[in-house]
Short mmCIF file of C-alpha atoms in Angstrom, two decimals:
data_model
loop_
_atom_site.label_atom_id
_atom_site.label_comp_id
_atom_site.label_asym_id
_atom_site.label_seq_id
_atom_site.Cartn_x
_atom_site.Cartn_y
_atom_site.Cartn_z
CA MET A 1 0.02 0.08 -0.14
CA ASP A 2 1.02 4.06 -0.27
CA ARG A 3 1.45 6.16 1.61
CA GLN A 4 -1.40 8.75 -0.34
CA THR A 5 -3.82 5.37 0.40
CA PHE A 6 -3.03 4.50 3.54
CA GLU A 7 -3.25 8.16 4.16
CA ALA A 8 -6.70 8.44 2.48
CA GLU A 9 -7.62 5.28 4.76
CA LEU A 10 -6.83 6.68 7.92
CA LYS A 11 -8.66 9.62 7.07
CA ARG A 12 -11.43 7.53 5.10
CA ASP A 13 -12.50 5.61 9.38
CA GLY A 14 -12.05 8.93 11.31
CA TYR A 15 -8.05 8.52 12.22
CA GLU A 16 -6.33 11.52 13.12
CA VAL A 17 -3.35 11.92 11.11
CA ALA A 18 -0.25 13.25 12.11
CA THR A 19 3.59 12.24 10.83
CA ASN A 20 5.97 11.79 13.04
CA THR A 21 9.76 12.01 12.70
CA THR A 22 12.62 10.09 15.08
CA PRO A 23 16.47 11.48 14.26
CA GLY A 24 18.29 8.86 15.87
CA VAL A 25 18.81 6.02 17.73
CA LYS A 26 15.40 6.45 21.13
CA VAL A 27 14.30 3.30 23.44
CA ASN A 28 10.91 5.00 24.12
CA PRO A 29 10.33 2.62 27.31
CA GLU A 30 7.15 0.52 27.86
CA HIS A 31 3.56 2.78 28.01
CA SER A 32 0.20 2.27 26.57
CA HIS A 33 -1.30 5.02 24.69
CA PRO A 34 -5.69 6.08 25.18
CA PHE A 35 -6.55 6.19 21.56
CA ASP A 36 -5.63 3.04 18.64
CA VAL A 37 -3.51 3.37 16.25
CA ARG A 38 -2.48 2.66 12.81
CA ALA A 39 0.83 3.25 11.25
CA MET A 40 2.64 3.51 8.30
CA VAL A 41 7.05 3.59 8.53
CA LEU A 42 8.68 5.39 5.61
CA LYS A 43 11.96 5.52 6.30
CA GLY A 44 13.73 4.36 8.13
CA ALA A 45 12.57 1.19 10.64
CA LEU A 46 11.43 0.58 13.94
CA THR A 47 11.37 -1.71 16.78
CA LEU A 48 7.98 -2.59 18.28
CA LYS A 49 7.93 -5.12 21.74
CA ARG A 50 4.34 -6.44 22.60
CA GLU A 51 2.64 -9.83 24.02
CA GLY A 52 5.61 -11.04 24.56
CA THR A 53 6.30 -10.58 20.58
CA VAL A 54 9.23 -8.20 19.20
CA ARG A 55 8.96 -6.92 15.04
CA THR A 56 10.57 -4.56 13.60
CA TYR A 57 8.68 -2.26 10.86
CA LYS A 58 10.38 -0.93 7.68
CA ALA A 59 9.18 1.84 5.41
CA GLY A 60 6.32 0.57 3.40
CA GLU A 61 5.07 -1.97 7.05
CA THR A 62 1.94 -1.48 9.01
CA PHE A 63 0.64 -1.91 11.94
CA THR A 64 -1.42 -1.49 14.09
CA MET A 65 -2.01 -1.39 18.35
CA PRO A 66 -5.01 -1.48 20.25
CA ARG A 67 -5.68 2.00 23.06
CA GLY A 68 -4.06 0.68 26.10
CA CYS A 69 -1.47 -1.79 24.55
CA LEU A 70 1.39 -1.85 26.57
CA HIS A 71 4.90 -1.48 24.48
CA SER A 72 7.72 -0.55 23.98
CA GLU A 73 9.99 1.24 21.11
CA SER A 74 12.88 1.11 19.28
CA TYR A 75 15.01 2.78 17.18
CA GLY A 76 18.20 2.62 15.49
CA PRO A 77 20.93 5.27 14.07
CA GLU A 78 19.14 6.00 11.17
CA GLY A 79 16.01 6.87 12.98
CA ALA A 80 12.21 6.52 10.74
CA VAL A 81 9.44 8.62 9.65
CA THR A 82 6.26 7.84 10.15
CA LEU A 83 2.53 8.37 9.15
CA PHE A 84 0.24 7.05 12.24
CA GLY A 85 -3.94 7.84 12.36
CA ARG A 86 -5.19 7.30 16.53
CA LYS A 87 -8.29 7.60 17.46
CA LEU A 88 -10.47 7.90 20.51
#
């Protein structure tokens, strides 16, 4: 799926759309969000640890997380640009 299609689907489904840029190495310790998340990595990669599994998402890949999902995020030296939607 391309960025335009993904963004159009987010808007159609009532998600607030934004872009997040992480310029380099960063770790966000375990946390959760009070909203549902749908995201697409546009550049670089990010690794999510949740529900006992670890997965790295690269450019062009998408993921979802329900509100309240405990997770941690980490980014390598290349960082990442992520298009994401959040919905209460």
